[in-house]
CSV table of C-alpha atoms in Angstrom, one decimal:
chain,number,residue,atom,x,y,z
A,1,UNK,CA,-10.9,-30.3,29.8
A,2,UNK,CA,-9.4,-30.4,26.2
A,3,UNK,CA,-9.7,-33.4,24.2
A,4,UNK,CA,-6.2,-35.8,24.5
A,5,UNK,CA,-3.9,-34.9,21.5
A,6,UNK,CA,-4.1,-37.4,18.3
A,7,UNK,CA,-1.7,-40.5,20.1
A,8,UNK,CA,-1.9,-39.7,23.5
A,9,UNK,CA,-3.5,-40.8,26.5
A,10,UNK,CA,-6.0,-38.7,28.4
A,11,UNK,CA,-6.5,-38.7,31.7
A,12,UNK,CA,-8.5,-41.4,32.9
A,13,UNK,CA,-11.4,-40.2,35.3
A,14,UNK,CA,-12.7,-43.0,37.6
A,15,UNK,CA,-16.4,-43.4,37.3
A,16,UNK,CA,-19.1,-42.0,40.1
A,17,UNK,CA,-16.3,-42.4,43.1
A,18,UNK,CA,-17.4,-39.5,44.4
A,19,UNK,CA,-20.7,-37.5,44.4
A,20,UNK,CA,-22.4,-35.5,40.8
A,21,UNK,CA,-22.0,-31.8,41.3
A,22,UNK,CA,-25.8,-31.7,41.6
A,23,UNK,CA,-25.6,-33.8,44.8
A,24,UNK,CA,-22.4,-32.0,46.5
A,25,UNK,CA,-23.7,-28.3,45.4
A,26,UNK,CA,-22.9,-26.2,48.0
A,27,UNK,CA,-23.1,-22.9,46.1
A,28,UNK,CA,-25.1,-20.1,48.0
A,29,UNK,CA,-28.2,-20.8,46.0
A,30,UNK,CA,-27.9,-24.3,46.3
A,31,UNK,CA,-27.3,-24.9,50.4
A,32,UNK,CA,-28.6,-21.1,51.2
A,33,UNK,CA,-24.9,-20.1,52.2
A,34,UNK,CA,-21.6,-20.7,51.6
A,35,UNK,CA,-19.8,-23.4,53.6
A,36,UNK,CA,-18.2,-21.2,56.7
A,37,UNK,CA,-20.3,-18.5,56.8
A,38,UNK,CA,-23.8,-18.3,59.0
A,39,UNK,CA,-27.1,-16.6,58.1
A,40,UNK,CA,-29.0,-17.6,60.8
A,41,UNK,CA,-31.1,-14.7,62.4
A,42,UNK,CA,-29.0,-14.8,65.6
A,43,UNK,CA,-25.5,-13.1,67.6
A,44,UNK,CA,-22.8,-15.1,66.2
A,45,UNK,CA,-19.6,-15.3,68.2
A,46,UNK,CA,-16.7,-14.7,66.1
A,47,UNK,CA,-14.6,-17.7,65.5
A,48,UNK,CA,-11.4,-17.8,65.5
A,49,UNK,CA,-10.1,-19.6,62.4
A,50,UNK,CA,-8.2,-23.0,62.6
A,51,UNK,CA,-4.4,-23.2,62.1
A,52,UNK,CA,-3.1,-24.0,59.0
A,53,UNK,CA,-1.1,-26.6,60.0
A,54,UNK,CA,-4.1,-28.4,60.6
A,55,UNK,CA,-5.4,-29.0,57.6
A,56,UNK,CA,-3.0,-31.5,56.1
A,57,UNK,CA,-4.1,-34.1,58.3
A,58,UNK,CA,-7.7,-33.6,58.0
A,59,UNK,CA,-6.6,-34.3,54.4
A,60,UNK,CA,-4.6,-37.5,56.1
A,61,UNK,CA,-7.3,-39.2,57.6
A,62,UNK,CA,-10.0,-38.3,54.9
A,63,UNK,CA,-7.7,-39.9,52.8
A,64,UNK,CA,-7.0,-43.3,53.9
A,65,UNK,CA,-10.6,-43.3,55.2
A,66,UNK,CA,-11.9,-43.0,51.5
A,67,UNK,CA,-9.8,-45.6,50.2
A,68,UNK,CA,-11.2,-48.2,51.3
A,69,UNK,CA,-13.4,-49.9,48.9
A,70,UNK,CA,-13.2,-52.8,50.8
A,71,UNK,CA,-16.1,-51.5,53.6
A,72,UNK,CA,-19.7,-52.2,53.7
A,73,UNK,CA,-20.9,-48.7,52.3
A,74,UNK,CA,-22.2,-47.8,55.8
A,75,UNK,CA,-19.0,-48.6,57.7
A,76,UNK,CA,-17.3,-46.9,54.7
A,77,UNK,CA,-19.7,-43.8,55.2
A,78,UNK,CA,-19.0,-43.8,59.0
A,79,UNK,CA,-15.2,-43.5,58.7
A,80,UNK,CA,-15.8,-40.6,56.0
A,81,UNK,CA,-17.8,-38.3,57.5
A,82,UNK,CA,-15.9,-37.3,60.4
A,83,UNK,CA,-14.1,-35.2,58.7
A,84,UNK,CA,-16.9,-33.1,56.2
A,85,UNK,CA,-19.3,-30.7,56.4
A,86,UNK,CA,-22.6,-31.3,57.3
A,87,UNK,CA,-23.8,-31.3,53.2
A,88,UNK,CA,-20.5,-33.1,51.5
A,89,UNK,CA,-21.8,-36.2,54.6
A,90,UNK,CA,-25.0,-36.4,53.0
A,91,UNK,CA,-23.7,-36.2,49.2
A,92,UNK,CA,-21.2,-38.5,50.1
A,93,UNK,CA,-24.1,-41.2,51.1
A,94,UNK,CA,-23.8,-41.7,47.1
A,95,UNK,CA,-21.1,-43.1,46.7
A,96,UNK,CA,-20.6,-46.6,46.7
A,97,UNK,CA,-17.4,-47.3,47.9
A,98,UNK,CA,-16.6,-50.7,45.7
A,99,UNK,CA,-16.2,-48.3,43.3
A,100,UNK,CA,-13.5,-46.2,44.8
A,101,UNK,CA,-10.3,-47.2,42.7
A,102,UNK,CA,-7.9,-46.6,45.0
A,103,UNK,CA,-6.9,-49.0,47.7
A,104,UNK,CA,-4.8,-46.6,49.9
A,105,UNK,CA,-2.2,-43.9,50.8
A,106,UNK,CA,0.8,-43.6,49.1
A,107,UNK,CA,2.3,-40.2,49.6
A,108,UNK,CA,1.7,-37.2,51.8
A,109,UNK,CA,-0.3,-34.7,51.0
A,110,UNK,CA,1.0,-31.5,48.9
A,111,UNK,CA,-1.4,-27.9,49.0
A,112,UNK,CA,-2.0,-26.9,45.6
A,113,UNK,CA,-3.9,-23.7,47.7
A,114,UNK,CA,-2.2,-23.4,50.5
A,115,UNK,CA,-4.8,-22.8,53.9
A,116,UNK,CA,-5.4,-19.6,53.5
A,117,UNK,CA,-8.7,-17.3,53.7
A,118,UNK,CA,-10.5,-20.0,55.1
A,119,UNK,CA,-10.1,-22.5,51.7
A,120,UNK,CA,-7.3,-25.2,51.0
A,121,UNK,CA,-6.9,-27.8,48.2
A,122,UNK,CA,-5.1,-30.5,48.4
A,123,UNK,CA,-3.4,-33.8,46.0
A,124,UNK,CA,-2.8,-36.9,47.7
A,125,UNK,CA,-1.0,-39.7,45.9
A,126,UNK,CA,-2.7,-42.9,45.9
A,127,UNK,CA,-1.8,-46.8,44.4
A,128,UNK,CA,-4.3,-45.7,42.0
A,129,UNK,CA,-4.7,-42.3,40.9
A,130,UNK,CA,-4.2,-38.6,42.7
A,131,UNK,CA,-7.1,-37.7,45.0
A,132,UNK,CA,-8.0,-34.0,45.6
A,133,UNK,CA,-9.3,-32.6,48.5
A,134,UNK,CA,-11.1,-29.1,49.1
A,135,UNK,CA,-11.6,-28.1,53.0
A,136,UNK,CA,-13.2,-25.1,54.3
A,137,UNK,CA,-12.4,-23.6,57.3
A,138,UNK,CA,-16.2,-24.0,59.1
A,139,UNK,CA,-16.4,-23.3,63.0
A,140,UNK,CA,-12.7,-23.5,63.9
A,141,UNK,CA,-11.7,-26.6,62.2
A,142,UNK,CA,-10.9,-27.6,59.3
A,143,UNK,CA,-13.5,-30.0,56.9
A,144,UNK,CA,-13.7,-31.4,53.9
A,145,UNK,CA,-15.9,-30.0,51.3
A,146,UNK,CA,-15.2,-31.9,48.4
A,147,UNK,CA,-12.9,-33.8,46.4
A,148,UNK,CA,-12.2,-35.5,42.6
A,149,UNK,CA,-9.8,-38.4,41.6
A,150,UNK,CA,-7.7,-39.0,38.3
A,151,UNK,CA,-6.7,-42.0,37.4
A,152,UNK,CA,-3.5,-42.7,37.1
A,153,UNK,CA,-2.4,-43.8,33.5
A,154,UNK,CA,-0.6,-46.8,32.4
């Protein structure tokens, strides 16, 4: 990210809302494969992938369910994790939800990559900041893999 231009404000990154790389690495070397794909020594039955339609609300409900700093960090954890893969669950057991900035939903949310070869991104507007979301399209559904927040500033 470039440095803010002489007089202007940069964007404002909220502090550890969300796991370090280190702890949501799910490159190849890192988790062994990459999210959606098996290299287990066994017949795998093709699976069909999941619609793209049905990614926005996985998006939906990961959403409102992260901003909620107002949870215990377990209940918090448990209304999360629905919704992720198996390794962004456990990076997620980081994060300590009084420090999520954002309180909740305020817009729907808009693909900035569409669903589409078994990857989606997505922005959410919140009261606080724009959340992104990354899914992966693992076993016929669709689950969040990671996301980031900015800020909003002003």
């Amino acid at each position: 990210m470039n440095a803010a231009e002489p007089g202007t404000a940069a964007p404002h990154r909220s502090g550890p809302v969300y796991p370090t790389a280190a702890a949501a690495d799910t490159s190849p070397s890192a988790a062994g494969e990459r999210p959606g794909t098996d290299d287990h020594d066994h017949e795998s039955v093709p699976v069909k992938p999941p619609p793209a339609a049905q990614a926005a609300p996985v998006v939906v409900a990961f959403a409102a369910a992260w901003a909620r700093p107002d949870l215990p960090a377990d209940a918090w954890w448990r209304g999360v994790t629905p919704m992720c893969d198996d390794g962004f669950a456990r990076a997620l057991r980081t994060v300590d939800p009084a420090r999520v900035p954002a309180t909740r939903v305020t817009g729907r949310p808009v693909a900035t990559q569409g669903p589409a070869g078994g990857a989606a991104v997505y922005e959410v507007a919140t009261d606080a900041g724009t959340l992104t979301v990354a899914l992966a399209a693992v076993d016929g559904r669709w689950v969040v893999t990671g996301n980031d927040f900015v800020r909003a500033v002003g």
